Structures are given as structure tokens and as C-alpha cells.
């Protein structure tokens, strides 16, 4: 299969790129699952944006949004990336609305959007579509993409690895040539040729036992880019969301990963401990609405101090507004047997967002020519050591727009590219015997427990080293599976998860300080000499 642009991933970043690129050439979008299975589609809260005057809160401006982002990022944001992305937010909203997204309007003044608030934001600036904003955006983008004759959308297509000229032996001219892709239904591996490949595969929450992410978040793009030799940065900064529904009886990923949006706290809900006390004020004067790293650590500490299994989110200050503003959360909790109108919601922190990723410039360009990374898989410098809530859907769309402009400039479709070297066909291994498959599930579980137990909200070097040693063994076993057997999505995901987990641990071991979402008891202070990204490269 040949196309001018190959997009891997179908969240807000991948589809925004595809829709715009389709005006210039042919676009193939592949996703390993179904189109509505992305992290974007699961996003509840919303998208932050300082709108033009008259539409925004009169107290707000881009400068304040920039300051809030820099403050949450704990000294590690790239200020240029922050300004550029935040200043393009109004354009992003216009674009998403043009493509059919319906954001909620203000009841009293329907000319204006209703603006919400989340942790770390000094003003109300979050556009939302009730509490299913990600779903509203995804549906609009999928419909727009489906209607474009230049876009081919392929579900159940799993990108195994990037193909680069460097991997095929070129020494001086490393550029991307496409990807090997497993077509899950036919079990065939195909070569997808393209000189312009856009990784938009999302994050890696599934490296942890408890996460708010869908099952698809297995670090695929990050691991592929690593294997291809791209630079990876800041992977120690895994953001934990403070309020995942604590549901010990839950069966199934959706029930275990159910997020209670930070927007609920933005509307007035407060976190309390088992004695009913608003404990977060002990940790930060902003209490329940402090930036996420602070709130997640406060909960972790409270749980450890009191021996309780969870803390609680008290929505009573919202009254009936809770049902009206958060109908999805209310209904879903009811379906799990919890009525939030009667009892505070039991919550725990869970892995939520990858603040680092494939290192890119402000146009999504990576260290490999022709390879771009946008959305959660990328590290542009916007998030620093801790992402400000609701900045990620914004980043995904802005980077899609910027990456396209840059690609058209550097690799114009009118310009003839150097001839492509011969790409070898994929060699299929043996079929995995059923008893081997049991080992895969066991390894998957072990990996996620290692990360949860040793590489979580509060870390120490000795726990990180223990994780590192165990991951060495797991990597060896996974390599044996990978080369010894016919490929399945489970083997591929395990291979990517173990690579991603190792990158998180190796990055965390390099950072001898505490900053943002990396907190270690061995080095509790933030140190000026570490105010730079952690960078890893395979060769
Ligand atoms: C939430 O709704 O709390 C999540 C929003 C985000 O992670 O940006």
C-alpha cells in the first residue's frame, strides 16, 4: 500500500492531521483497534483555550494560560512551545467547530461557550461537551475524515515497526520509508510505503496496573520510534490522575479505569478523607484544585498515613448541577452501583498521561527525517514535568496543523524523492502454542505490577533498580516470544509495553531530584542543575 502520508493512530492529533493533509495528497490512517477506541474518545474534561475577547472570561488572557502551564510544568516546559500552542488555541476551537464538534454554550448567553475550570487553571477556560468532550470531538473528526475521498481509514491494522533507510543499512541518509503493519483480520503483515509518517499513537497508561486509559494505550508509537533510533525524552514524568473511581469489585478495563473528571472539582466538589476532612489543604492552599501532581501525591500520602484504601470525592456542593453537568459520570457510577448524590465517590490516583515522549520540535519533527510525532506520543516541551489539565487535546490539534505546514515545506509532494531501497517482505514465524500464550498474559500482568509497585507516584532508587532488574528478564522473554512465534496483537503490545516501561525506569533513574510528577524520597528537593529534559537514544 502506498500513500503520500501514513498516519498511525486515530485520536484528535492523527485525524486532525489526516483531514488537513487530505487537501494535498492521499492519506492512509491506521488504528489497531476501532476508531472510537482512542484516548481522545475517552477524554471527559475538555479542551483549554483562551478565546477572542468577548467570548472569554474578561479576567483571562493568553499570558495567564501560559503562566499556569509553566507553573504546572515545574520549570521544565519549553516556554516557546507553550506560547505557540496556547496562542493557537482559538484557531483550534474554530477548526474543531467547523468539523462538527458541538461545545456546550452558556445558558444565559448562548453566543458564548460555557467555560469550565480544572486543577492548576487560574481562570475558567475549558470548553466542553458535557462530560464526554473527547467523544464529541472524535465523532466529529471521524465523520469528517470518512467523508473525504483522499482518506483511507483502516481499523484493526497494527503497526509493528517503522521502516527506515537506516535500518536497511544506509549510513548517512536515515529517513522513514513506511511501516510493517499486521492486518489483524487476515493475520498478514503488509508493507505500507510512505515517505511521510506521522505517529499519533497516544500514550502508555497500560504499563501500569491502575490507569484511566483504554486498553489500547500500550506505548506503541514510542517503542517503534525508539527501535528506529529516535530520541526519547522526559519519560519519567507519568502523570497520575487523582480521581479514578475506586471499584475493587470491578471486572473489565472500563470499570476499573473509570475516571471522575477533574472538571467535577472545578465545579466545586472537594476531596475528603475517611473522616470527612478536606485534607488536600494540608498540602497546598489551592486544595482539591492544585495541579495534579500535588493532589495525586497528597492522596497517596493520605492513604499511606491512614491505612485507608481510598479517599472520597464529595460532590454535595454541586447539588443537582452534578447530574445536569456530568450526566455520563453520574449514569456510569450508577451502573457500577454507586449513587454520588447519596454518598461521596471513592477514588484513587491512577496512571493517566505520558508527559514525555518522542522528542520533537515545535512542528512535530523527530530526529528521523520524514518521521513526525504529534499528540501524547510526542514530547514538544508543552507539558514539562507535569501537564496542565485539558492542554492535551489542544496540543494534538495545534501540532497536527503545524506538522502539516512543515512537511509540505520540507517534503513537498511536487518534489521527487530519492528512490526507495528494496524493502524486504516480512518473515512470519511459527504459531504460538496455547501454553506459550498463557506466559504472555502472565508477563503482561507481572510488568504492570512491577510498574505499579516500584515506579509509581512516590519513588526511590532502590525500587527503581529492582524494577529495572526485573524488566531486563522480561525483555529477554518477550524477545524470545517475538522472534519465535507468529505475531499476535498481544505479543506486539507486550513487546511495546516492556520497552516503554524500561524507558520510564531508565529516565527516572537519571533524574536525581524531585520535580513535577517525578517524586523520589532519595532526592526530595528540586535542583536547578536538573532543569533540563532527560534524553535517551538507542544508537
Ligand atoms: C479530566 O477530565 O479530569 C481529564 C482531563 C485531562 O486529563 O486533561
Short mmCIF file of C-alpha atoms and ligand atoms in Angstrom, two decimals:
data_model
loop_
_atom_site.label_atom_id
_atom_site.label_comp_id
_atom_site.label_asym_id
_atom_site.label_seq_id
_atom_site.Cartn_x
_atom_site.Cartn_y
_atom_site.Cartn_z
CA UNK A 1 0.00 0.00 0.00
CA UNK A 2 1.35 3.45 -0.96
CA UNK A 3 0.23 6.83 0.25
CA UNK A 4 1.61 10.35 0.43
CA UNK A 5 1.01 10.42 4.19
CA UNK A 6 0.78 7.46 6.57
CA UNK A 7 -0.87 8.35 9.89
CA UNK A 8 -0.59 5.81 12.71
CA UNK A 9 -3.33 6.47 15.28
CA UNK A 10 -6.81 7.94 15.08
CA UNK A 11 -7.23 10.29 18.03
CA UNK A 12 -7.56 14.07 17.80
CA UNK A 13 -3.97 14.50 16.58
CA UNK A 14 -4.00 11.80 13.89
CA UNK A 15 -7.41 12.69 12.49
CA UNK A 16 -6.81 16.47 12.57
CA UNK A 17 -3.66 15.85 10.56
CA UNK A 18 -5.38 13.48 8.12
CA UNK A 19 -8.26 15.86 7.40
CA UNK A 20 -5.93 18.72 6.60
CA UNK A 21 -3.33 16.64 4.71
CA UNK A 22 -6.04 15.15 2.51
CA UNK A 23 -6.29 18.54 0.78
CA UNK A 24 -2.78 17.90 -0.58
CA UNK A 25 -2.45 14.17 -1.21
CA UNK A 26 -3.51 10.67 -0.30
CA UNK A 27 -3.67 9.77 3.38
CA UNK A 28 -3.85 6.35 5.00
CA UNK A 29 -4.85 6.29 8.66
CA UNK A 30 -4.37 3.03 10.51
CA UNK A 31 -5.51 2.14 14.00
CA UNK A 32 -5.02 -1.17 15.78
CA UNK A 33 -8.50 -1.16 17.29
CA UNK A 34 -11.68 0.67 16.44
CA UNK A 35 -11.85 4.34 15.60
CA UNK A 36 -13.68 5.25 18.80
CA UNK A 37 -11.13 3.46 21.00
CA UNK A 38 -8.58 6.24 21.35
CA UNK A 39 -7.53 8.12 24.49
CA UNK A 40 -9.15 11.17 22.86
CA UNK A 41 -12.53 9.47 22.72
CA UNK A 42 -12.29 8.70 26.45
CA UNK A 43 -11.46 12.29 27.45
CA UNK A 44 -14.13 13.71 29.72
CA UNK A 45 -12.93 17.14 30.83
CA UNK A 46 -12.40 19.27 27.77
CA UNK A 47 -10.02 21.45 25.86
CA UNK A 48 -8.42 24.58 27.27
CA UNK A 49 -8.44 27.73 25.16
CA UNK A 50 -8.29 31.47 25.65
CA UNK A 51 -10.90 32.63 23.16
CA UNK A 52 -11.01 36.05 21.48
CA UNK A 53 -12.18 38.97 23.61
CA UNK A 54 -15.92 38.97 24.17
CA UNK A 55 -16.01 35.18 24.16
CA UNK A 56 -13.60 34.54 27.01
CA UNK A 57 -13.74 35.29 30.70
CA UNK A 58 -12.88 39.05 30.87
CA UNK A 59 -10.25 38.28 33.52
CA UNK A 60 -8.44 35.78 31.28
CA UNK A 61 -5.74 36.17 28.65
CA UNK A 62 -3.09 34.01 26.93
CA UNK A 63 -0.44 35.25 29.36
CA UNK A 64 -2.34 33.71 32.27
CA UNK A 65 -2.82 30.40 30.47
CA UNK A 66 0.91 30.39 29.67
CA UNK A 67 1.80 31.12 33.32
CA UNK A 68 -0.49 28.33 34.58
CA UNK A 69 1.07 25.87 32.12
CA UNK A 70 4.61 26.86 33.11
CA UNK A 71 3.72 26.64 36.79
CA UNK A 72 2.22 23.13 36.46
CA UNK A 73 5.24 22.05 34.36
CA UNK A 74 7.56 22.77 37.32
CA UNK A 75 10.35 24.53 35.42
CA UNK A 76 10.66 22.01 32.61
CA UNK A 77 8.34 23.38 29.92
CA UNK A 78 9.81 24.84 26.77
CA UNK A 79 8.47 28.43 27.02
CA UNK A 80 8.45 28.86 23.24
CA UNK A 81 6.37 25.72 22.71
CA UNK A 82 3.99 26.82 25.48
CA UNK A 83 3.40 30.27 23.95
CA UNK A 84 2.97 28.98 20.41
CA UNK A 85 0.48 26.27 21.34
CA UNK A 86 -1.57 28.45 23.67
CA UNK A 87 -1.71 31.31 21.22
CA UNK A 88 -3.07 28.99 18.51
CA UNK A 89 -5.89 27.72 20.73
CA UNK A 90 -8.62 29.97 19.32
CA UNK A 91 -7.81 28.69 15.81
CA UNK A 92 -8.06 25.12 17.08
CA UNK A 93 -11.52 25.68 18.51
CA UNK A 94 -12.69 27.26 15.27
CA UNK A 95 -11.35 24.29 13.32
CA UNK A 96 -12.95 21.68 15.61
CA UNK A 97 -16.28 23.52 15.43
CA UNK A 98 -16.03 23.70 11.62
CA UNK A 99 -15.55 19.94 11.57
CA UNK A 100 -18.75 19.50 13.58
CA UNK A 101 -17.84 19.50 17.29
CA UNK A 102 -20.58 20.91 19.49
CA UNK A 103 -19.20 22.57 22.59
CA UNK A 104 -21.67 23.50 25.33
CA UNK A 105 -22.98 27.06 25.24
CA UNK A 106 -23.52 29.39 28.16
CA UNK A 107 -27.16 29.09 29.38
CA UNK A 108 -27.53 32.83 29.95
CA UNK A 109 -25.67 34.00 26.86
CA UNK A 110 -25.80 31.34 24.13
CA UNK A 111 -23.49 33.43 21.91
CA UNK A 112 -20.73 32.35 24.27
CA UNK A 113 -19.35 28.95 25.20
CA UNK A 114 -19.76 27.60 28.70
CA UNK A 115 -16.27 27.58 30.23
CA UNK A 116 -15.18 25.16 32.95
CA UNK A 117 -12.20 25.03 35.30
CA UNK A 118 -9.74 22.31 36.26
CA UNK A 119 -6.74 21.90 38.56
CA UNK A 120 -3.94 24.43 38.08
CA UNK A 121 -6.03 26.81 35.92
CA UNK A 122 -6.38 30.30 37.39
CA UNK A 123 -9.44 31.10 35.24
CA UNK A 124 -12.39 29.37 33.60
CA UNK A 125 -11.19 28.41 30.10
CA UNK A 126 -12.13 24.78 29.45
CA UNK A 127 -14.55 24.21 26.57
CA UNK A 128 -16.52 21.02 26.96
CA UNK A 129 -19.34 18.96 25.65
CA UNK A 130 -20.98 17.92 28.94
CA UNK A 131 -18.63 15.27 30.36
CA UNK A 132 -17.93 13.45 27.10
CA UNK A 133 -15.89 16.08 25.25
CA UNK A 134 -13.47 13.57 23.76
CA UNK A 135 -16.30 11.51 22.34
CA UNK A 136 -17.88 14.62 20.75
CA UNK A 137 -14.58 15.61 19.13
CA UNK A 138 -13.80 12.07 17.97
CA UNK A 139 -17.23 11.58 16.41
CA UNK A 140 -16.98 14.85 14.51
CA UNK A 141 -13.47 14.13 13.24
CA UNK A 142 -14.27 10.54 12.24
CA UNK A 143 -17.30 11.67 10.23
CA UNK A 144 -15.27 14.41 8.52
CA UNK A 145 -12.43 12.03 7.72
CA UNK A 146 -14.79 9.33 6.42
CA UNK A 147 -16.33 11.81 4.01
CA UNK A 148 -13.00 12.77 2.43
CA UNK A 149 -12.19 10.84 -0.76
CA UNK A 150 -8.42 11.14 -0.16
CA UNK A 151 -8.52 9.44 3.23
CA UNK A 152 -8.42 5.67 3.74
CA UNK A 153 -9.31 4.74 7.32
CA UNK A 154 -8.23 1.24 8.33
CA UNK A 155 -9.27 -0.28 11.65
CA UNK A 156 -7.64 -3.44 13.08
CA UNK A 157 -4.30 -2.64 11.48
CA UNK A 158 -1.43 -2.86 13.93
CA UNK A 159 1.83 -1.04 13.07
CA UNK A 160 4.62 -3.41 14.08
CA UNK A 161 7.66 -1.34 13.24
CA UNK A 162 8.78 1.67 11.28
CA UNK A 163 10.86 1.03 8.18
CA UNK A 164 13.78 3.41 7.84
CA UNK A 165 16.66 3.54 5.40
CA UNK A 166 18.99 3.43 8.42
CA UNK A 167 17.58 0.03 9.41
CA UNK A 168 18.12 -1.16 5.84
CA UNK A 169 21.80 -0.22 6.03
CA UNK A 170 22.01 3.41 4.87
CA UNK A 171 24.59 5.19 6.97
CA UNK A 172 24.29 8.84 6.02
CA UNK A 173 20.68 9.16 4.90
CA UNK A 174 18.34 7.92 7.64
CA UNK A 175 14.78 8.60 6.60
CA UNK A 176 11.45 6.94 7.13
CA UNK A 177 10.07 4.75 4.35
CA UNK A 178 6.88 3.41 5.88
CA UNK A 179 5.86 0.69 8.32
CA UNK A 180 5.28 -3.04 8.62
CA UNK A 181 1.63 -3.46 9.52
CA UNK A 182 -0.23 -6.52 10.82
CA UNK A 183 -3.67 -6.77 9.30
CA UNK A 184 -5.35 -8.42 12.25
CA UNK A 185 -8.31 -10.00 10.42
CA UNK A 186 -6.22 -11.76 7.77
CA UNK A 187 -3.17 -12.27 10.00
CA UNK A 188 -0.95 -10.94 7.21
CA UNK A 189 1.92 -8.48 7.60
CA UNK A 190 1.97 -5.87 4.85
CA UNK A 191 4.35 -3.08 3.91
CA UNK A 192 2.75 0.37 4.00
CA UNK A 193 5.00 2.66 1.97
CA UNK A 194 5.15 6.38 2.67
CA UNK A 195 7.95 8.93 2.91
CA UNK A 196 5.92 10.96 5.42
CA UNK A 197 4.89 9.02 8.53
CA UNK A 198 3.00 10.63 11.38
CA UNK A 199 2.98 8.86 14.74
CA UNK A 200 -0.17 9.77 16.63
CA UNK A 201 -0.49 6.64 18.74
CA UNK A 202 -1.25 8.22 22.13
CA UNK A 203 0.24 7.22 25.45
CA UNK A 204 1.22 4.30 27.62
CA UNK A 205 -1.11 4.10 30.64
CA UNK A 206 -1.31 0.33 30.30
CA UNK A 207 2.25 -0.01 31.58
CA UNK A 208 0.54 0.38 34.98
CA UNK A 209 -1.93 -1.86 36.74
CA UNK A 210 -4.25 1.06 37.51
CA UNK A 211 -4.85 3.56 34.73
CA UNK A 212 -7.58 5.78 33.36
CA UNK A 213 -6.53 4.88 29.79
CA UNK A 214 -8.20 2.49 27.35
CA UNK A 215 -6.59 -0.91 26.67
CA UNK A 216 -5.04 0.50 23.52
CA UNK A 217 -2.60 2.76 25.43
CA UNK A 218 0.42 0.45 25.22
CA UNK A 219 3.20 2.83 24.18
CA UNK A 220 3.28 1.51 20.59
CA UNK A 221 4.45 4.67 18.83
CA UNK A 222 7.02 5.44 21.48
CA UNK A 223 8.52 1.93 21.31
CA UNK A 224 8.55 1.94 17.50
CA UNK A 225 10.30 5.30 17.42
CA UNK A 226 12.83 4.08 19.98
CA UNK A 227 13.61 0.98 17.94
CA UNK A 228 14.04 3.18 14.87
CA UNK A 229 16.61 5.31 16.72
CA UNK A 230 14.58 8.46 17.51
CA UNK A 231 15.42 10.49 20.61
CA UNK A 232 13.02 9.98 23.54
CA UNK A 233 12.73 12.49 26.35
CA UNK A 234 11.23 13.03 29.81
CA UNK A 235 9.65 9.59 30.12
CA UNK A 236 9.98 9.65 33.93
CA UNK A 237 7.07 12.10 34.03
CA UNK A 238 4.00 9.89 34.11
CA UNK A 239 1.07 11.90 35.36
CA UNK A 240 -1.32 10.23 37.78
CA UNK A 241 -4.90 11.46 37.71
CA UNK A 242 -6.11 11.99 41.27
CA UNK A 243 -9.64 10.68 40.84
CA UNK A 244 -10.10 7.25 39.29
CA UNK A 245 -13.22 5.53 40.68
CA UNK A 246 -12.13 3.01 43.33
CA UNK A 247 -14.06 -0.06 42.47
CA UNK A 248 -12.46 -3.21 43.94
CA UNK A 249 -15.23 -5.48 42.64
CA UNK A 250 -14.86 -4.18 39.07
CA UNK A 251 -14.40 -6.61 36.24
CA UNK A 252 -13.26 -5.35 32.84
CA UNK A 253 -10.98 -2.50 31.85
CA UNK A 254 -13.69 0.15 31.53
CA UNK A 255 -15.00 -0.40 35.05
CA UNK A 256 -11.51 -0.50 36.55
CA UNK A 257 -10.35 2.62 34.71
CA UNK A 258 -13.35 4.85 35.22
CA UNK A 259 -12.26 8.46 35.51
CA UNK A 260 -14.14 11.05 37.52
CA UNK A 261 -13.18 14.22 35.66
CA UNK A 262 -11.24 16.98 37.32
CA UNK A 263 -13.95 19.27 35.98
CA UNK A 264 -16.13 17.94 38.83
CA UNK A 265 -13.71 19.53 41.28
CA UNK A 266 -13.66 22.60 39.01
CA UNK A 267 -17.40 22.96 39.67
CA UNK A 268 -16.92 22.75 43.45
CA UNK A 269 -16.55 19.10 44.53
CA UNK A 270 -13.92 18.51 47.22
CA UNK A 271 -11.64 15.67 48.17
CA UNK A 272 -12.10 14.39 51.71
CA UNK A 273 -10.51 11.60 53.73
CA UNK A 274 -12.34 8.79 55.51
CA UNK A 275 -13.04 11.19 58.42
CA UNK A 276 -14.70 13.67 56.05
CA UNK A 277 -11.88 16.22 56.28
CA UNK A 278 -10.65 18.25 53.27
CA UNK A 279 -7.08 17.02 53.67
CA UNK A 280 -5.66 18.48 50.44
CA UNK A 281 -5.43 21.94 52.08
CA UNK A 282 -2.69 20.45 54.31
CA UNK A 283 -0.58 20.04 51.17
CA UNK A 284 -1.35 23.13 49.07
CA UNK A 285 -3.51 26.22 49.68
CA UNK A 286 -5.33 25.50 46.38
CA UNK A 287 -6.63 22.29 47.99
CA UNK A 288 -8.57 19.99 45.67
CA UNK A 289 -7.77 22.19 42.67
CA UNK A 290 -3.98 22.30 43.00
CA UNK A 291 -2.07 20.90 39.97
CA UNK A 292 -2.43 17.16 39.53
CA UNK A 293 0.98 16.04 40.71
CA UNK A 294 0.40 17.78 44.04
CA UNK A 295 -3.12 16.41 44.51
CA UNK A 296 -2.13 12.86 43.48
CA UNK A 297 0.78 12.91 45.96
CA UNK A 298 -1.46 14.30 48.69
CA UNK A 299 -3.89 11.40 48.16
CA UNK A 300 -1.07 8.84 48.07
CA UNK A 301 0.32 10.23 51.32
CA UNK A 302 -3.12 10.34 52.98
CA UNK A 303 -3.85 6.75 52.00
CA UNK A 304 -0.48 5.59 53.36
CA UNK A 305 -0.87 7.64 56.57
CA UNK A 306 -4.37 6.47 57.38
CA UNK A 307 -4.18 2.91 56.03
CA UNK A 308 -7.40 3.55 54.10
CA UNK A 309 -7.85 2.04 50.61
CA UNK A 310 -9.02 5.28 49.01
CA UNK A 311 -10.16 8.84 49.62
CA UNK A 312 -13.52 10.35 48.62
CA UNK A 313 -14.84 12.99 46.28
CA UNK A 314 -17.74 14.87 47.83
CA UNK A 315 -19.97 16.30 45.12
CA UNK A 316 -22.62 17.67 47.52
CA UNK A 317 -21.54 21.34 46.94
CA UNK A 318 -22.82 20.92 43.34
CA UNK A 319 -26.30 19.67 44.26
CA UNK A 320 -28.41 18.83 41.19
CA UNK A 321 -25.93 20.68 38.95
CA UNK A 322 -23.84 17.48 39.15
CA UNK A 323 -26.46 15.47 37.25
CA UNK A 324 -27.03 18.19 34.70
CA UNK A 325 -23.35 18.95 34.00
CA UNK A 326 -21.94 15.42 34.40
CA UNK A 327 -24.66 13.04 33.18
CA UNK A 328 -22.22 10.44 31.82
CA UNK A 329 -20.27 10.23 35.07
CA UNK A 330 -23.45 10.07 37.15
CA UNK A 331 -25.06 7.37 35.00
CA UNK A 332 -21.89 5.31 34.77
CA UNK A 333 -21.37 5.41 38.52
CA UNK A 334 -24.99 4.32 38.98
CA UNK A 335 -24.36 1.41 36.63
CA UNK A 336 -21.48 0.38 38.93
CA UNK A 337 -23.81 0.59 41.92
CA UNK A 338 -22.71 3.97 43.29
CA UNK A 339 -25.06 6.91 43.69
CA UNK A 340 -22.87 10.00 44.00
CA UNK A 341 -25.87 12.08 45.08
CA UNK A 342 -26.12 9.94 48.22
CA UNK A 343 -22.53 9.09 49.12
CA UNK A 344 -19.10 10.59 48.33
CA UNK A 345 -17.33 8.83 45.46
CA UNK A 346 -14.43 6.55 46.49
CA UNK A 347 -11.38 7.49 44.39
CA UNK A 348 -7.67 6.65 44.00
CA UNK A 349 -4.97 8.09 41.73
CA UNK A 350 -4.22 6.15 38.53
CA UNK A 351 -1.72 6.49 35.66
CA UNK A 352 -3.21 8.95 33.21
CA UNK A 353 -0.83 10.79 30.91
CA UNK A 354 2.66 10.48 29.45
CA UNK A 355 4.22 13.96 29.73
CA UNK A 356 7.40 12.96 27.86
CA UNK A 357 7.70 11.03 24.61
CA UNK A 358 9.34 11.08 21.20
CA UNK A 359 11.32 14.30 21.18
CA UNK A 360 10.06 16.74 18.57
CA UNK A 361 10.50 20.33 17.57
CA UNK A 362 7.51 22.66 17.67
CA UNK A 363 6.38 21.30 14.29
CA UNK A 364 6.33 17.65 15.35
CA UNK A 365 9.62 16.82 13.57
CA UNK A 366 11.63 14.00 15.18
CA UNK A 367 15.32 13.15 14.83
CA UNK A 368 14.47 10.89 11.83
CA UNK A 369 13.73 12.57 8.50
CA UNK A 370 10.16 12.26 7.36
CA UNK A 371 9.01 10.95 10.77
CA UNK A 372 6.69 13.22 12.75
CA UNK A 373 5.15 12.65 16.19
CA UNK A 374 2.07 14.52 17.41
CA UNK A 375 -0.24 14.23 20.41
CA UNK A 376 0.52 12.28 23.57
CA UNK A 377 3.26 10.17 21.95
CA UNK A 378 5.33 13.32 21.39
CA UNK A 379 7.38 15.48 23.69
CA UNK A 380 7.13 19.03 22.36
CA UNK A 381 8.02 20.75 25.63
CA UNK A 382 4.46 21.91 26.37
CA UNK A 383 3.89 19.77 29.45
CA UNK A 384 7.26 19.90 31.23
CA UNK A 385 7.29 17.77 34.36
CA UNK A 386 3.51 17.79 34.76
CA UNK A 387 0.81 18.52 32.21
CA UNK A 388 -1.77 21.20 32.92
CA UNK A 389 -5.25 19.66 32.68
CA UNK A 390 -7.01 19.86 29.30
CA UNK A 391 -3.91 21.09 27.44
CA UNK A 392 -3.51 17.83 25.52
CA UNK A 393 -6.43 17.86 23.07
CA UNK A 394 -5.29 21.39 22.27
CA UNK A 395 -1.70 20.28 21.68
CA UNK A 396 -2.83 17.39 19.45
CA UNK A 397 -4.72 19.66 17.08
CA UNK A 398 -2.18 22.51 17.03
CA UNK A 399 0.70 20.12 16.32
CA UNK A 400 -1.26 18.44 13.54
CA UNK A 401 -1.67 21.80 11.82
CA UNK A 402 1.96 22.80 12.33
CA UNK A 403 3.35 19.40 11.29
CA UNK A 404 1.47 19.53 8.00
CA UNK A 405 2.80 23.02 7.18
CA UNK A 406 6.33 21.89 7.98
CA UNK A 407 6.05 18.64 6.00
CA UNK A 408 4.70 20.42 2.93
CA UNK A 409 7.63 22.78 3.17
CA UNK A 410 10.36 20.16 3.71
CA UNK A 411 8.98 17.25 1.71
CA UNK A 412 6.69 18.87 -0.90
CA UNK A 413 4.60 16.45 -2.90
CA UNK A 414 5.78 18.13 -6.10
CA UNK A 415 9.43 17.28 -5.39
CA UNK A 416 10.81 13.95 -6.47
CA UNK A 417 12.20 11.98 -3.54
CA UNK A 418 15.33 9.80 -3.71
CA UNK A 419 14.49 6.27 -4.95
CA UNK A 420 13.29 3.90 -2.25
CA UNK A 421 15.60 0.97 -1.43
CA UNK A 422 14.12 -2.52 -1.70
CA UNK A 423 12.20 -3.30 1.46
CA UNK A 424 12.29 -6.98 2.43
CA UNK A 425 8.97 -8.75 2.92
CA UNK A 426 8.06 -9.71 6.49
CA UNK A 427 9.06 -13.23 7.53
CA UNK A 428 6.37 -14.94 9.57
CA UNK A 429 7.42 -17.19 12.49
CA UNK A 430 5.69 -20.29 13.90
CA UNK A 431 2.30 -20.18 15.53
CA UNK A 432 2.46 -19.74 19.30
CA UNK A 433 1.32 -22.90 21.12
CA UNK A 434 -1.53 -22.18 23.60
CA UNK A 435 0.66 -22.78 26.70
CA UNK A 436 3.02 -20.05 25.48
CA UNK A 437 0.11 -17.63 25.25
CA UNK A 438 -0.54 -18.16 28.96
CA UNK A 439 3.02 -16.97 29.58
CA UNK A 440 2.32 -13.80 27.63
CA UNK A 441 -0.61 -12.92 29.88
CA UNK A 442 1.47 -13.73 32.92
CA UNK A 443 4.28 -11.45 31.70
CA UNK A 444 1.82 -8.68 30.94
CA UNK A 445 0.44 -8.84 34.46
CA UNK A 446 3.91 -9.00 36.02
CA UNK A 447 5.04 -5.96 34.05
CA UNK A 448 2.09 -3.85 35.13
CA UNK A 449 2.51 -4.86 38.78
CA UNK A 450 6.23 -4.05 38.72
CA UNK A 451 5.43 -0.56 37.42
CA UNK A 452 2.59 -0.04 39.90
CA UNK A 453 4.64 -1.22 42.90
CA UNK A 454 8.05 0.26 42.12
CA UNK A 455 7.63 3.13 39.65
CA UNK A 456 4.54 4.88 40.90
CA UNK A 457 3.73 8.28 42.46
CA UNK A 458 6.48 8.20 45.08
CA UNK A 459 9.74 6.52 44.04
CA UNK A 460 13.13 5.53 45.46
CA UNK A 461 16.28 4.49 43.65
CA UNK A 462 16.25 1.05 45.23
CA UNK A 463 12.69 0.39 43.99
CA UNK A 464 13.57 1.72 40.54
CA UNK A 465 16.63 -0.55 40.42
CA UNK A 466 14.50 -3.54 41.43
CA UNK A 467 12.08 -2.69 38.61
CA UNK A 468 14.97 -2.29 36.20
CA UNK A 469 16.39 -5.75 37.03
CA UNK A 470 13.01 -7.42 36.57
CA UNK A 471 12.42 -5.65 33.31
CA UNK A 472 15.71 -6.98 31.94
CA UNK A 473 14.38 -10.54 32.39
CA UNK A 474 11.01 -9.67 30.94
CA UNK A 475 12.60 -8.05 27.90
CA UNK A 476 14.60 -11.23 27.27
CA UNK A 477 11.50 -13.43 27.48
CA UNK A 478 9.48 -11.12 25.29
CA UNK A 479 12.25 -11.08 22.68
CA UNK A 480 12.12 -14.87 22.59
CA UNK A 481 8.34 -14.84 22.05
CA UNK A 482 8.60 -12.16 19.44
CA UNK A 483 11.19 -13.90 17.29
CA UNK A 484 9.97 -17.43 17.94
CA UNK A 485 6.28 -17.17 17.10
CA UNK A 486 3.70 -15.92 14.71
CA UNK A 487 2.79 -12.36 15.68
CA UNK A 488 -0.38 -11.56 17.56
CA UNK A 489 -1.52 -8.15 18.82
CA UNK A 490 -0.88 -9.41 22.38
CA UNK A 491 2.76 -10.22 21.65
CA UNK A 492 3.21 -6.88 19.90
CA UNK A 493 1.65 -4.95 22.76
CA UNK A 494 3.72 -6.77 25.35
CA UNK A 495 6.88 -6.00 23.37
CA UNK A 496 5.98 -2.31 23.25
CA UNK A 497 4.92 -2.19 26.89
CA UNK A 498 8.16 -3.70 28.13
CA UNK A 499 10.20 -1.25 26.02
CA UNK A 500 8.14 1.70 27.24
CA UNK A 501 8.34 0.59 30.88
CA UNK A 502 12.13 0.29 30.57
CA UNK A 503 12.33 3.81 29.13
CA UNK A 504 10.30 5.14 32.05
CA UNK A 505 12.56 3.42 34.58
CA UNK A 506 15.81 4.40 32.85
CA UNK A 507 14.67 8.03 32.65
CA UNK A 508 13.57 8.03 36.30
CA UNK A 509 16.95 6.65 37.39
CA UNK A 510 18.70 9.53 35.63
CA UNK A 511 16.78 12.25 37.44
CA UNK A 512 18.39 12.76 40.85
CA UNK A 513 15.82 15.26 42.12
CA UNK A 514 12.06 15.55 42.63
CA UNK A 515 10.16 17.65 40.13
CA UNK A 516 6.56 17.64 38.95
CA UNK A 517 5.26 14.11 38.57
CA UNK A 518 8.65 12.52 39.35
CA UNK A 519 8.96 12.39 43.13
CA UNK A 520 11.69 10.38 44.84
CA UNK A 521 12.35 10.02 48.56
CA UNK A 522 16.09 9.79 47.86
CA UNK A 523 16.22 13.28 46.32
CA UNK A 524 13.21 15.20 47.67
CA UNK A 525 14.44 18.64 46.54
CA UNK A 526 14.16 20.24 43.10
CA UNK A 527 17.63 21.12 41.84
CA UNK A 528 18.48 23.84 39.35
CA UNK A 529 21.15 21.69 37.65
CA UNK A 530 18.43 19.20 36.63
CA UNK A 531 16.18 21.80 35.00
CA UNK A 532 16.57 20.09 31.60
CA UNK A 533 14.92 17.18 29.85
CA UNK A 534 16.12 13.60 30.28
CA UNK A 535 17.08 12.33 26.82
CA UNK A 536 17.56 8.71 25.73
CA UNK A 537 18.67 7.37 22.39
CA UNK A 538 19.26 3.80 21.32
CA UNK A 539 22.13 4.48 18.89
C1 LIG B 1 -10.27 15.07 33.31
O1 LIG B 1 -11.37 15.19 32.80
O2 LIG B 1 -10.08 15.18 34.51
C2 LIG B 1 -9.10 14.76 32.44
C3 LIG B 1 -8.75 15.93 31.66
C4 LIG B 1 -7.31 15.89 31.27
O3 LIG B 1 -6.60 14.95 31.62
O4 LIG B 1 -6.86 16.83 30.63
#
